[in-house]
mmCIF file of C-alpha atoms in Angstrom:
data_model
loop_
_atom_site.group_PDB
_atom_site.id
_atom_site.type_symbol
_atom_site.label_atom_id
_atom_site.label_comp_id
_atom_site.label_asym_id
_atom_site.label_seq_id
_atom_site.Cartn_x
_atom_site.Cartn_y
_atom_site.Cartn_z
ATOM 1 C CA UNK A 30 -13.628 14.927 -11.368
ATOM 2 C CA UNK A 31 -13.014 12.321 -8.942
ATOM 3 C CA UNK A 32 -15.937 10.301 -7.142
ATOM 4 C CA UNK A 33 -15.821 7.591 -3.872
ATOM 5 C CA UNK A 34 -18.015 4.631 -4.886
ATOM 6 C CA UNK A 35 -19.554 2.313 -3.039
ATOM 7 C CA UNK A 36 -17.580 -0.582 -2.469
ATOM 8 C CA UNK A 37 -14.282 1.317 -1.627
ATOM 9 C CA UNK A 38 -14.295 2.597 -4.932
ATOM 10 C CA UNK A 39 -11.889 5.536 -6.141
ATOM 11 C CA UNK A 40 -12.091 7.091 -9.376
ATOM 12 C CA UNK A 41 -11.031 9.839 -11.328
ATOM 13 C CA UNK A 42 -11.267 10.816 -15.080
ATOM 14 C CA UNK A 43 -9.438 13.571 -17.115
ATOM 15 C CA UNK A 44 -8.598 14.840 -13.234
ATOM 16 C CA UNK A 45 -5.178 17.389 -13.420
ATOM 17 C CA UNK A 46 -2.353 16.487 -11.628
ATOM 18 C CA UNK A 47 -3.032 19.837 -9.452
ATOM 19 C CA UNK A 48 -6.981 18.409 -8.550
ATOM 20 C CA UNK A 49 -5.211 14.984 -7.617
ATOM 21 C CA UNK A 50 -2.930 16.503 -5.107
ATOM 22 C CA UNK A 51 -5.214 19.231 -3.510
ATOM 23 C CA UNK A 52 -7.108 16.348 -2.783
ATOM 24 C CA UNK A 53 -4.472 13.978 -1.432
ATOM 25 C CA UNK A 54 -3.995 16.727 1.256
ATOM 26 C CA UNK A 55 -7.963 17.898 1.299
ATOM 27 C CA UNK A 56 -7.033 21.595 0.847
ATOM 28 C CA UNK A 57 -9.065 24.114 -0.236
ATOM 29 C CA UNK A 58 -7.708 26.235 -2.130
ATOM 30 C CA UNK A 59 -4.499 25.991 -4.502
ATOM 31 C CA UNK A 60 -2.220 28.190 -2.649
ATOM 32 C CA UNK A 61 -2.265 25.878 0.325
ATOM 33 C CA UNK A 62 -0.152 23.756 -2.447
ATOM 34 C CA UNK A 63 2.849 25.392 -3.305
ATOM 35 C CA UNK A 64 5.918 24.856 -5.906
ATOM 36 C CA UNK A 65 3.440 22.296 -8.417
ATOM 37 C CA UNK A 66 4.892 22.597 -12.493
ATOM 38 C CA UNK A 67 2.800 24.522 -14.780
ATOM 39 C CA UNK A 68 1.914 21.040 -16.605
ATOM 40 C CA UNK A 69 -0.193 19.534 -13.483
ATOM 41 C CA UNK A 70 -2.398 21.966 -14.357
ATOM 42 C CA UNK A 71 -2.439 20.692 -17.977
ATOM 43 C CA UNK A 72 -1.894 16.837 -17.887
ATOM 44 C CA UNK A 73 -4.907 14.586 -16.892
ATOM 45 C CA UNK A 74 -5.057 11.707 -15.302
ATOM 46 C CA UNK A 75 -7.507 8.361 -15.570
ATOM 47 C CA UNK A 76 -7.552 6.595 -12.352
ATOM 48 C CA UNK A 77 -9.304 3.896 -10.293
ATOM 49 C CA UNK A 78 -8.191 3.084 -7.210
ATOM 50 C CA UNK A 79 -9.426 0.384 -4.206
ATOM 51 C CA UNK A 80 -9.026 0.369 -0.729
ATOM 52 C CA UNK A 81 -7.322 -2.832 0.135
ATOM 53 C CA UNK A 82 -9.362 -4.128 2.696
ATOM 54 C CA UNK A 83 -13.127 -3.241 1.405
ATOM 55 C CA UNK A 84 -15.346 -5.026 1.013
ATOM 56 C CA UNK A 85 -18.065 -4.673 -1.714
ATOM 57 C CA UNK A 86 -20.681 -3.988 0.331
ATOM 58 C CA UNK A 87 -18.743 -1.297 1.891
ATOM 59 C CA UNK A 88 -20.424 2.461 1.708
ATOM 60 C CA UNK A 89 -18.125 5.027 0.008
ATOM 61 C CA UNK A 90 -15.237 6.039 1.356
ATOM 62 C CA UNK A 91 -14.959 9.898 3.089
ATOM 63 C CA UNK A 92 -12.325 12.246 1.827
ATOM 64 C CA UNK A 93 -10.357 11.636 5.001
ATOM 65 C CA UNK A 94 -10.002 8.388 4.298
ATOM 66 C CA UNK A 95 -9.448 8.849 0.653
ATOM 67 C CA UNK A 96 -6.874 11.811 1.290
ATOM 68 C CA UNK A 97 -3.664 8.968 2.793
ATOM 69 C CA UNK A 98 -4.616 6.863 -0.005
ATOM 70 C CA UNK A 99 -4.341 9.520 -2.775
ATOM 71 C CA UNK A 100 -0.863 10.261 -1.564
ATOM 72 C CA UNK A 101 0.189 6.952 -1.371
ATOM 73 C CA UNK A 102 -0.416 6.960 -4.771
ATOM 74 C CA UNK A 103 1.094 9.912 -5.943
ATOM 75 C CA UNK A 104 4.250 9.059 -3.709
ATOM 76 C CA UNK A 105 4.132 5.423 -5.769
ATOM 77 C CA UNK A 106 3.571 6.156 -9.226
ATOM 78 C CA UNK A 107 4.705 10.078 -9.342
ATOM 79 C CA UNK A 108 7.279 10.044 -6.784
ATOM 80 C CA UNK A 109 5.930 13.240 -5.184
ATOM 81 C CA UNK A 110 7.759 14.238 -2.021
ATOM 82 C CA UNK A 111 6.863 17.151 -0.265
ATOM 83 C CA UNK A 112 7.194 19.874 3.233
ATOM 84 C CA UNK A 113 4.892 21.934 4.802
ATOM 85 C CA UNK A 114 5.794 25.467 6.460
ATOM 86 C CA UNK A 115 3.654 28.158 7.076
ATOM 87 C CA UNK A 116 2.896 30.826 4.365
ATOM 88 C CA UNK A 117 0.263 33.436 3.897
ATOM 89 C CA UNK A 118 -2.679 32.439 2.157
ATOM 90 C CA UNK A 119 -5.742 34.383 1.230
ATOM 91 C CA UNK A 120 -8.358 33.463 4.159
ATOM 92 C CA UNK A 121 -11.288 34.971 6.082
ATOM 93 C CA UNK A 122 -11.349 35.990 9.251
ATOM 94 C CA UNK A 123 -14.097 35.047 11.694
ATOM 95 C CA UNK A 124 -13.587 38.613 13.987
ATOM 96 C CA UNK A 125 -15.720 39.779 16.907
ATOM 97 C CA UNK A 126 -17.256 42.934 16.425
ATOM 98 C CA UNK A 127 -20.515 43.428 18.788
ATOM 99 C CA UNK A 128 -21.151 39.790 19.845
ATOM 100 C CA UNK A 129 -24.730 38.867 20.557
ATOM 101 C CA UNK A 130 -23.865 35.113 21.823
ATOM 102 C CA UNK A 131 -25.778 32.371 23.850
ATOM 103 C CA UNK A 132 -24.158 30.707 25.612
ATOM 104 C CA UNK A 133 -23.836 26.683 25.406
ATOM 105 C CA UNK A 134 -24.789 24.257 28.219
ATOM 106 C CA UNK A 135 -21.237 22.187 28.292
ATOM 107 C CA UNK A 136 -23.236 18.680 28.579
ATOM 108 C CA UNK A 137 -25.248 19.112 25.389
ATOM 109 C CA UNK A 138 -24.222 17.190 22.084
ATOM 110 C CA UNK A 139 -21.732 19.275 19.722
ATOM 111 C CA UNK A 140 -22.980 20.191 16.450
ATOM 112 C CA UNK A 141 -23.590 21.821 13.225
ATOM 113 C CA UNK A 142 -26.878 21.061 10.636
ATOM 114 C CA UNK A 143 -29.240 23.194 8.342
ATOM 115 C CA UNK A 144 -32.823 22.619 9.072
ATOM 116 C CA UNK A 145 -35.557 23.980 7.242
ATOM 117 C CA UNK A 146 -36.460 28.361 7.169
ATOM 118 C CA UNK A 147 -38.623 29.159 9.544
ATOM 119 C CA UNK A 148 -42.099 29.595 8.347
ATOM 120 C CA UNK A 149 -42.454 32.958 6.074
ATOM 121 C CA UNK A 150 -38.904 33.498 5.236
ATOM 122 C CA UNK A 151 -37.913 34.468 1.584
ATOM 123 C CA UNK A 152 -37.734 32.147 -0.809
ATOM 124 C CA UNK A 153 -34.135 30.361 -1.178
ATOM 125 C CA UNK A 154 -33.318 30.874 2.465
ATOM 126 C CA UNK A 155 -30.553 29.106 4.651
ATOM 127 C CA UNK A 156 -30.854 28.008 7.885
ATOM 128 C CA UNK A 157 -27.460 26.987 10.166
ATOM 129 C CA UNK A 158 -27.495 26.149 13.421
ATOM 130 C CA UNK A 159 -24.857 24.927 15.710
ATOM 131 C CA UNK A 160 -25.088 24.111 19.097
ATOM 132 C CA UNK A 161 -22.552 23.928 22.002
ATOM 133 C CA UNK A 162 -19.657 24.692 18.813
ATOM 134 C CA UNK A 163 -16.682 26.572 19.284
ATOM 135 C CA UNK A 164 -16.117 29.462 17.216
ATOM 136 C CA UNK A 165 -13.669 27.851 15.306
ATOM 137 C CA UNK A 166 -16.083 25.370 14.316
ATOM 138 C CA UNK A 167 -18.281 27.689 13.795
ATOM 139 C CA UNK A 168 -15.806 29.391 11.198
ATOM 140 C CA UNK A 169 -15.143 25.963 9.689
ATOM 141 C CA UNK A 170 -19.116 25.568 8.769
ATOM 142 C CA UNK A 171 -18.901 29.004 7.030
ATOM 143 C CA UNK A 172 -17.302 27.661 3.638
ATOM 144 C CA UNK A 173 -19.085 27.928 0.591
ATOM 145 C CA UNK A 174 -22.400 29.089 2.244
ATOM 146 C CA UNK A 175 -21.643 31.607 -0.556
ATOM 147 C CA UNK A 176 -19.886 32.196 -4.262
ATOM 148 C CA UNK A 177 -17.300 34.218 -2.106
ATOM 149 C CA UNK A 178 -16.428 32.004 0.493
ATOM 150 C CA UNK A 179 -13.753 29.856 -1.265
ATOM 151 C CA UNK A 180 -11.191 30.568 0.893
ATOM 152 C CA UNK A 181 -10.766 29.281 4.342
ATOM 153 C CA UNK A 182 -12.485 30.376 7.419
ATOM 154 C CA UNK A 183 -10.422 30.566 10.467
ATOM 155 C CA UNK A 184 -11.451 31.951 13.584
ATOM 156 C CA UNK A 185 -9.766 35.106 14.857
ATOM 157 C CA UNK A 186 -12.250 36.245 17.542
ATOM 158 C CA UNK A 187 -10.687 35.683 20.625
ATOM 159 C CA UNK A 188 -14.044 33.987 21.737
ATOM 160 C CA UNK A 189 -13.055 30.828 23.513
ATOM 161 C CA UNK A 190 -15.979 27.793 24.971
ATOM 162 C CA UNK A 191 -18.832 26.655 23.508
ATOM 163 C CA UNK A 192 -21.952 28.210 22.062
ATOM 164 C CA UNK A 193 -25.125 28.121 20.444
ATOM 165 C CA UNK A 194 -25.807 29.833 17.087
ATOM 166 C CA UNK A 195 -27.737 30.281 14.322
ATOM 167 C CA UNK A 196 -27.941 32.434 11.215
ATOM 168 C CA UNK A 197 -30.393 32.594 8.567
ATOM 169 C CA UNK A 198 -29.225 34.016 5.330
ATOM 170 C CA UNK A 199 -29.764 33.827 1.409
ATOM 171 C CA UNK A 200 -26.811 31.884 -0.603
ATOM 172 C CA UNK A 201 -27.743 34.398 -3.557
ATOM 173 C CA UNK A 202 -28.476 37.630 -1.858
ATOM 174 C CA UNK A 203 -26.907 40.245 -3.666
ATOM 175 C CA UNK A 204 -25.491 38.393 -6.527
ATOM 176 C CA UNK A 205 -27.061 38.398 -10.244
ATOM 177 C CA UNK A 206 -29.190 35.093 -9.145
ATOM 178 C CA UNK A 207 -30.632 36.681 -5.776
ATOM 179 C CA UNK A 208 -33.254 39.149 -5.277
ATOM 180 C CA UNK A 209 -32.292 43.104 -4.968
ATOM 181 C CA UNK A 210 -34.801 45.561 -4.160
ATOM 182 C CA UNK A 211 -38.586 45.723 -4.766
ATOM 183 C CA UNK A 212 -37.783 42.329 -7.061
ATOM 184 C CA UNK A 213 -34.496 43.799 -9.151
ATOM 185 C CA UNK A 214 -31.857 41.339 -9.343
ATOM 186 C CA UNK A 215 -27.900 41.885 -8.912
ATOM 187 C CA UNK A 216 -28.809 44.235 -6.007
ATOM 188 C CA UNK A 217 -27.950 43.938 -2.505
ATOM 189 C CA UNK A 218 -31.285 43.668 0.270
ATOM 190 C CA UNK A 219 -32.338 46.659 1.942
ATOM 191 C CA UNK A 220 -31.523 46.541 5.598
ATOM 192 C CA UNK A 221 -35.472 46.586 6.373
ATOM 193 C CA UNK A 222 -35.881 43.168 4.810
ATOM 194 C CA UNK A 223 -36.520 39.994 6.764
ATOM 195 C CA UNK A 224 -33.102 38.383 8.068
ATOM 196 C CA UNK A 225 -33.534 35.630 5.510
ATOM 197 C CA UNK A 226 -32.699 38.584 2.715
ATOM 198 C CA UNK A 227 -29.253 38.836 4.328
ATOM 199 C CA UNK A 228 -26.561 37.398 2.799
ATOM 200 C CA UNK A 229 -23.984 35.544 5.194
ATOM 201 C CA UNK A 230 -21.466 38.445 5.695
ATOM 202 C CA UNK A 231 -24.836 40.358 6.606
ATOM 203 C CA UNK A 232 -26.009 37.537 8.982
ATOM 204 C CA UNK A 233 -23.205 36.753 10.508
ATOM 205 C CA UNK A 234 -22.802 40.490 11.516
ATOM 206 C CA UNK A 235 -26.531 41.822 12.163
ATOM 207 C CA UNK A 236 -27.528 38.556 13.692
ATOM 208 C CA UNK A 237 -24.374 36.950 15.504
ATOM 209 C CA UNK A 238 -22.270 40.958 16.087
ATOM 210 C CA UNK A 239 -19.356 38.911 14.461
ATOM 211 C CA UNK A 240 -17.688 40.277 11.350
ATOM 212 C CA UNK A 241 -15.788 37.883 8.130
ATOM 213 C CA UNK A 242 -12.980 40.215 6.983
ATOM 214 C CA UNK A 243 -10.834 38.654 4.177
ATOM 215 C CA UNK A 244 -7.051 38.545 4.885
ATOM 216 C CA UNK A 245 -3.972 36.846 4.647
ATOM 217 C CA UNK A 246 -3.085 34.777 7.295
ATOM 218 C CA UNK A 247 -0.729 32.190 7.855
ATOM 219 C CA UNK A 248 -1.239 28.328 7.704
ATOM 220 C CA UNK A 249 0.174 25.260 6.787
ATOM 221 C CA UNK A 250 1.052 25.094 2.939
ATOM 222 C CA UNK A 251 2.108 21.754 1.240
ATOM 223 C CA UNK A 252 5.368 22.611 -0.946
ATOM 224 C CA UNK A 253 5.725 19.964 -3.423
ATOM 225 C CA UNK A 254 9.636 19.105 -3.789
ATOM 226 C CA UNK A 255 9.760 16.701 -6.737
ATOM 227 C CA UNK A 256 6.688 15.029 -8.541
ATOM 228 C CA UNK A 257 7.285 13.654 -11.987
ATOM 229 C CA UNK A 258 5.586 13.873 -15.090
ATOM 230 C CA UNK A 259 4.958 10.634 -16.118
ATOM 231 C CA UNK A 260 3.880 8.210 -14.118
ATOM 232 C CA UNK A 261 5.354 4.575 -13.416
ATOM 233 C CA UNK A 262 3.562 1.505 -15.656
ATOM 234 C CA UNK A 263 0.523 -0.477 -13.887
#
């Protein structure tokens, strides 16, 4: 894996070549990097790094920060060079179905956080609320708030301005770990149970009248042109 430290700190141990450079350009998933050999998948890779300027009291670095450096690096000692152009990639699709929207107030603060379930929600419930976001942040906060949303969420509703939302859902509804009907597991909720049963394609939709249909859709893909093998001496 690869870790930022305290202290400007960058490390990596037995990382692939394939983990290095999806994070050197802070993708997602690996078809937004195209054209990589079949060994970065195979060949791993020690490494610790330091921003030049940090100092040691310095908190870690962010992976926007670390993304520039990681490339540097990889153009340095790999002598990766690389395009973009657009391709399709596997995505979801934030799509407007029935919307049930409230509308922001333009001079309040932009943002996205998780606070705690309401009182006498299921156990393992989500909270996320944004308020005065755009739907395409909106979409943005969407990944990972379950095992199926790996892919990117891009917002294809049309919806434009800013809004307040929030969805309560269960990470695990549905799934093997999440609770199925009267206590079963692997099932999907009834539609009778409270909100916090739903699972985020289910809250999203019942709570929001917004759909996530999965589809390819273009975006920006990072086609690696050269990259070598072995890298140059420290």
């Amino acid at each position: 894996g690869i870790q930022m430290q305290a202290g400007g700190r960058v490390t990596a141990q037995a990382a692939n070549l394939r983990m290095l450079v999806m994070r050197a350009f802070n993708v997602i998933t690996a078809e937004e990097v195209a054209e990589l050999p079949t060994w970065a998948d195979t060949e791993r890779f020690d490494i610790t790094a330091k921003a030049p300027s940090a100092d040691p009291s310095a908190p870690a670095l962010d992976s926007d920060t670390v993304a520039p450096m990681l490339r540097n690096l990889l153009a340095d000692r790999f002598k990766m060079t690389y395009h973009t152009e657009q391709r399709l990639v596997a995505a979801y699709a934030l799509v407007s179905a029935k919307p049930k929207l409230k509308k922001a107030d333009p001079a309040s603060r932009t943002f996205c956080k998780f606070p705690a379930p309401p009182p006498g929600t299921p156990a393992g419930s989500r909270v996320l609320t944004c308020q005065n976001a755009t739907m395409a942040q909106f979409a943005a906060r969407l990944l990972r708030l379950s095992a199926e949303l790996t892919q990117p969420v891009l917002d294809a509703t049309g919806i434009s301005g800013g809004w307040d939302l929030t969805v309560i859902f269960n990470p695990n509804a549905g799934t093997a770990n999440g609770p199925g009907p009267a206590g079963g597991l692997g099932a999907a909720p009834p539609a009778s149970d409270p909100s916090g049963s739903y699972t985020i394609f289910e809250a999203v939709e019942k709570q929001l009248g917004l759909k996530l249909e999965k589809q390819k859709r273009p975006m920006e893909v990072f086609v690696i042109d050269h990259i070598e093998q072995k890298p140059t001496d420290n």
